[in-house]
């Protein structure tokens, strides 16, 4: 069985919605029907979910079907109102698409920044634990151990906690 992806399903739904709304407008008063506003919603959602070119294609489809199905009424309608309605379809399609793209890019940048912040916080926490361990070990060493024991403990800390296999200790004075 072949899977259909969400964008393809949206495209089919937008097409069917535009056709159905145009026919519904024809059945409820034609160009005088108040339901033409539903075309704005379909075009706006198409512009939000698809790219600019596809949004403009759906704007064209809405304009084309709206006009074709109402050809007989064009002589009786105020052309200013008709151009306003059609212009608004195109404006919504273009503007929503542009703003949606900016919004999606902002979301991507924010997610990337938060991921980097999380990574850096984890690194800082690991370093903090290492420093705390070294500090506590050095406090205990200074109180209880001889110089040889302190050196052995330092070697152990550097190998186990800091992960260095090779290193050296330089003693400047025995005191």
mmCIF file of C-alpha atoms in Angstrom:
data_model
loop_
_atom_site.group_PDB
_atom_site.id
_atom_site.type_symbol
_atom_site.label_atom_id
_atom_site.label_comp_id
_atom_site.label_asym_id
_atom_site.label_seq_id
_atom_site.Cartn_x
_atom_site.Cartn_y
_atom_site.Cartn_z
ATOM 1 C CA UNK A 1 0.000 0.000 0.000
ATOM 2 C CA UNK A 2 1.273 3.435 -0.956
ATOM 3 C CA UNK A 3 1.356 6.140 1.688
ATOM 4 C CA UNK A 4 0.061 9.575 0.801
ATOM 5 C CA UNK A 5 1.988 12.436 2.310
ATOM 6 C CA UNK A 6 0.320 15.258 4.243
ATOM 7 C CA UNK A 7 1.194 17.993 1.740
ATOM 8 C CA UNK A 8 -0.400 16.005 -1.109
ATOM 9 C CA UNK A 9 -3.497 15.428 1.006
ATOM 10 C CA UNK A 10 -3.631 19.159 1.770
ATOM 11 C CA UNK A 11 -3.370 20.003 -1.934
ATOM 12 C CA UNK A 12 -6.280 17.694 -2.742
ATOM 13 C CA UNK A 13 -8.314 19.135 0.127
ATOM 14 C CA UNK A 14 -7.623 22.726 -0.934
ATOM 15 C CA UNK A 15 -8.685 21.943 -4.496
ATOM 16 C CA UNK A 16 -11.898 20.231 -3.378
ATOM 17 C CA UNK A 17 -12.662 23.049 -0.920
ATOM 18 C CA UNK A 18 -12.234 25.758 -3.553
ATOM 19 C CA UNK A 19 -14.467 23.901 -6.016
ATOM 20 C CA UNK A 20 -17.100 23.181 -3.342
ATOM 21 C CA UNK A 21 -17.139 26.751 -2.000
ATOM 22 C CA UNK A 22 -17.435 28.178 -5.521
ATOM 23 C CA UNK A 23 -20.387 25.873 -6.267
ATOM 24 C CA UNK A 24 -21.905 26.666 -2.856
ATOM 25 C CA UNK A 25 -21.636 30.392 -3.607
ATOM 26 C CA UNK A 26 -23.379 29.810 -6.959
ATOM 27 C CA UNK A 27 -26.212 27.944 -5.209
ATOM 28 C CA UNK A 28 -26.656 30.595 -2.490
ATOM 29 C CA UNK A 29 -26.902 33.775 -4.484
ATOM 30 C CA UNK A 30 -23.954 33.762 -6.830
ATOM 31 C CA UNK A 31 -21.780 36.841 -6.588
ATOM 32 C CA UNK A 32 -24.142 38.199 -3.920
ATOM 33 C CA UNK A 33 -23.579 35.155 -1.669
ATOM 34 C CA UNK A 34 -21.874 35.956 1.637
ATOM 35 C CA UNK A 35 -20.036 32.622 1.571
ATOM 36 C CA UNK A 36 -17.277 33.821 -0.798
ATOM 37 C CA UNK A 37 -15.384 34.696 2.420
ATOM 38 C CA UNK A 38 -14.708 30.965 2.867
ATOM 39 C CA UNK A 39 -12.384 31.172 -0.142
ATOM 40 C CA UNK A 40 -10.171 33.516 1.900
ATOM 41 C CA UNK A 41 -9.839 30.890 4.615
ATOM 42 C CA UNK A 42 -8.899 28.125 2.174
ATOM 43 C CA UNK A 43 -6.351 30.312 0.372
ATOM 44 C CA UNK A 44 -4.901 31.519 3.693
ATOM 45 C CA UNK A 45 -4.434 27.967 4.980
ATOM 46 C CA UNK A 46 -2.987 26.847 1.637
ATOM 47 C CA UNK A 47 -0.535 29.756 1.797
ATOM 48 C CA UNK A 48 0.427 28.813 5.350
ATOM 49 C CA UNK A 49 1.108 25.157 4.593
ATOM 50 C CA UNK A 50 2.502 25.364 1.047
ATOM 51 C CA UNK A 51 5.120 27.537 -0.649
ATOM 52 C CA UNK A 52 4.445 30.889 -2.322
ATOM 53 C CA UNK A 53 4.112 29.513 -5.865
ATOM 54 C CA UNK A 54 1.572 26.907 -4.799
ATOM 55 C CA UNK A 55 -0.324 29.509 -2.760
ATOM 56 C CA UNK A 56 -0.563 31.713 -5.830
ATOM 57 C CA UNK A 57 -1.727 28.739 -7.912
ATOM 58 C CA UNK A 58 -4.556 28.155 -5.435
ATOM 59 C CA UNK A 59 -5.331 31.894 -5.500
ATOM 60 C CA UNK A 60 -5.591 31.662 -9.280
ATOM 61 C CA UNK A 61 -7.807 28.580 -9.010
ATOM 62 C CA UNK A 62 -10.123 30.325 -6.544
ATOM 63 C CA UNK A 63 -10.319 33.402 -8.770
ATOM 64 C CA UNK A 64 -10.869 31.356 -11.932
ATOM 65 C CA UNK A 65 -13.613 29.131 -10.509
ATOM 66 C CA UNK A 66 -15.337 32.007 -8.745
ATOM 67 C CA UNK A 67 -15.505 34.001 -11.988
ATOM 68 C CA UNK A 68 -16.268 31.088 -14.356
ATOM 69 C CA UNK A 69 -19.175 29.835 -12.273
ATOM 70 C CA UNK A 70 -20.637 33.334 -12.115
ATOM 71 C CA UNK A 71 -20.147 34.482 -15.719
ATOM 72 C CA UNK A 72 -23.864 35.043 -16.203
ATOM 73 C CA UNK A 73 -23.968 37.487 -13.271
ATOM 74 C CA UNK A 74 -20.939 39.627 -14.145
ATOM 75 C CA UNK A 75 -23.071 42.237 -15.904
ATOM 76 C CA UNK A 76 -25.177 42.799 -12.769
ATOM 77 C CA UNK A 77 -22.371 43.178 -10.214
ATOM 78 C CA UNK A 78 -20.331 46.167 -9.176
ATOM 79 C CA UNK A 79 -16.900 45.552 -10.745
ATOM 80 C CA UNK A 80 -15.176 47.469 -7.938
ATOM 81 C CA UNK A 81 -16.537 45.035 -5.361
ATOM 82 C CA UNK A 82 -15.614 42.084 -7.562
ATOM 83 C CA UNK A 83 -12.041 43.327 -8.046
ATOM 84 C CA UNK A 84 -11.783 43.969 -4.304
ATOM 85 C CA UNK A 85 -12.829 40.387 -3.500
ATOM 86 C CA UNK A 86 -10.452 38.898 -6.060
ATOM 87 C CA UNK A 87 -7.607 41.213 -5.075
ATOM 88 C CA UNK A 88 -8.051 40.202 -1.455
ATOM 89 C CA UNK A 89 -7.761 36.519 -2.407
ATOM 90 C CA UNK A 90 -4.401 37.215 -4.072
ATOM 91 C CA UNK A 91 -3.207 39.494 -1.278
ATOM 92 C CA UNK A 92 -4.034 36.906 1.397
ATOM 93 C CA UNK A 93 -2.370 34.132 -0.624
ATOM 94 C CA UNK A 94 0.842 36.105 -1.072
ATOM 95 C CA UNK A 95 1.135 37.741 2.345
ATOM 96 C CA UNK A 96 0.258 34.682 4.420
ATOM 97 C CA UNK A 97 2.762 32.630 2.441
ATOM 98 C CA UNK A 98 5.547 35.175 2.997
ATOM 99 C CA UNK A 99 4.809 35.504 6.711
ATOM 100 C CA UNK A 100 4.502 31.732 7.114
ATOM 101 C CA UNK A 101 7.931 31.222 5.546
ATOM 102 C CA UNK A 102 9.473 33.800 7.909
ATOM 103 C CA UNK A 103 7.744 32.157 10.872
ATOM 104 C CA UNK A 104 9.014 28.699 9.912
ATOM 105 C CA UNK A 105 12.563 29.989 9.440
ATOM 106 C CA UNK A 106 12.406 31.699 12.842
ATOM 107 C CA UNK A 107 11.224 28.455 14.420
ATOM 108 C CA UNK A 108 14.141 26.595 12.832
ATOM 109 C CA UNK A 109 16.677 29.157 14.081
ATOM 110 C CA UNK A 110 15.160 29.071 17.580
ATOM 111 C CA UNK A 111 15.291 25.258 17.711
ATOM 112 C CA UNK A 112 18.906 25.312 16.569
ATOM 113 C CA UNK A 113 19.813 27.916 19.212
ATOM 114 C CA UNK A 114 18.033 25.942 21.954
ATOM 115 C CA UNK A 115 19.822 22.734 20.930
ATOM 116 C CA UNK A 116 23.183 24.523 21.108
ATOM 117 C CA UNK A 117 22.263 25.974 24.486
ATOM 118 C CA UNK A 118 21.285 22.546 25.809
ATOM 119 C CA UNK A 119 24.565 21.061 24.585
ATOM 120 C CA UNK A 120 26.611 23.838 26.178
ATOM 121 C CA UNK A 121 24.685 23.525 29.445
ATOM 122 C CA UNK A 122 25.451 19.800 29.575
ATOM 123 C CA UNK A 123 29.140 20.474 28.928
ATOM 124 C CA UNK A 124 29.176 23.107 31.678
ATOM 125 C CA UNK A 125 27.516 20.715 34.128
ATOM 126 C CA UNK A 126 30.117 18.025 33.361
ATOM 127 C CA UNK A 127 32.950 20.525 33.883
ATOM 128 C CA UNK A 128 31.378 21.703 37.127
ATOM 129 C CA UNK A 129 31.223 18.133 38.435
ATOM 130 C CA UNK A 130 34.854 17.568 37.505
ATOM 131 C CA UNK A 131 35.968 20.759 39.260
ATOM 132 C CA UNK A 132 33.923 19.944 42.373
ATOM 133 C CA UNK A 133 35.449 16.477 42.501
ATOM 134 C CA UNK A 134 38.959 17.865 42.127
ATOM 135 C CA UNK A 135 38.349 20.493 44.794
ATOM 136 C CA UNK A 136 36.938 18.008 47.298
ATOM 137 C CA UNK A 137 39.747 15.569 46.647
ATOM 138 C CA UNK A 138 42.387 18.241 47.121
ATOM 139 C CA UNK A 139 40.825 19.360 50.412
ATOM 140 C CA UNK A 140 40.901 15.824 51.748
ATOM 141 C CA UNK A 141 44.426 15.281 50.516
ATOM 142 C CA UNK A 142 45.785 18.356 52.172
ATOM 143 C CA UNK A 143 44.464 17.283 55.556
ATOM 144 C CA UNK A 144 45.304 13.624 55.729
ATOM 145 C CA UNK A 145 48.034 12.452 53.440
ATOM 146 C CA UNK A 146 51.736 12.436 53.082
ATOM 147 C CA UNK A 147 53.410 13.884 49.956
ATOM 148 C CA UNK A 148 53.634 10.457 48.292
ATOM 149 C CA UNK A 149 49.961 9.778 49.002
ATOM 150 C CA UNK A 150 48.994 13.205 47.651
ATOM 151 C CA UNK A 151 50.948 12.563 44.444
ATOM 152 C CA UNK A 152 49.273 9.154 44.014
ATOM 153 C CA UNK A 153 45.856 10.698 44.510
ATOM 154 C CA UNK A 154 46.601 13.465 41.982
ATOM 155 C CA UNK A 155 47.702 10.823 39.470
ATOM 156 C CA UNK A 156 44.473 8.923 40.063
ATOM 157 C CA UNK A 157 42.317 12.049 39.645
ATOM 158 C CA UNK A 158 44.042 13.141 36.442
ATOM 159 C CA UNK A 159 43.703 9.654 34.919
ATOM 160 C CA UNK A 160 40.162 8.799 36.039
ATOM 161 C CA UNK A 161 38.321 12.134 36.177
ATOM 162 C CA UNK A 162 40.086 14.266 33.590
ATOM 163 C CA UNK A 163 40.873 11.330 31.306
ATOM 164 C CA UNK A 164 44.548 12.120 30.692
ATOM 165 C CA UNK A 165 46.733 9.020 30.309
ATOM 166 C CA UNK A 166 50.093 10.768 30.100
ATOM 167 C CA UNK A 167 51.137 13.782 32.149
ATOM 168 C CA UNK A 168 53.835 14.911 34.544
ATOM 169 C CA UNK A 169 54.067 16.578 37.949
ATOM 170 C CA UNK A 170 56.885 18.987 38.689
ATOM 171 C CA UNK A 171 57.727 19.530 42.356
ATOM 172 C CA UNK A 172 59.484 22.796 42.988
ATOM 173 C CA UNK A 173 60.083 22.296 46.685
ATOM 174 C CA UNK A 174 59.607 19.523 49.226
ATOM 175 C CA UNK A 175 57.976 21.899 51.671
#
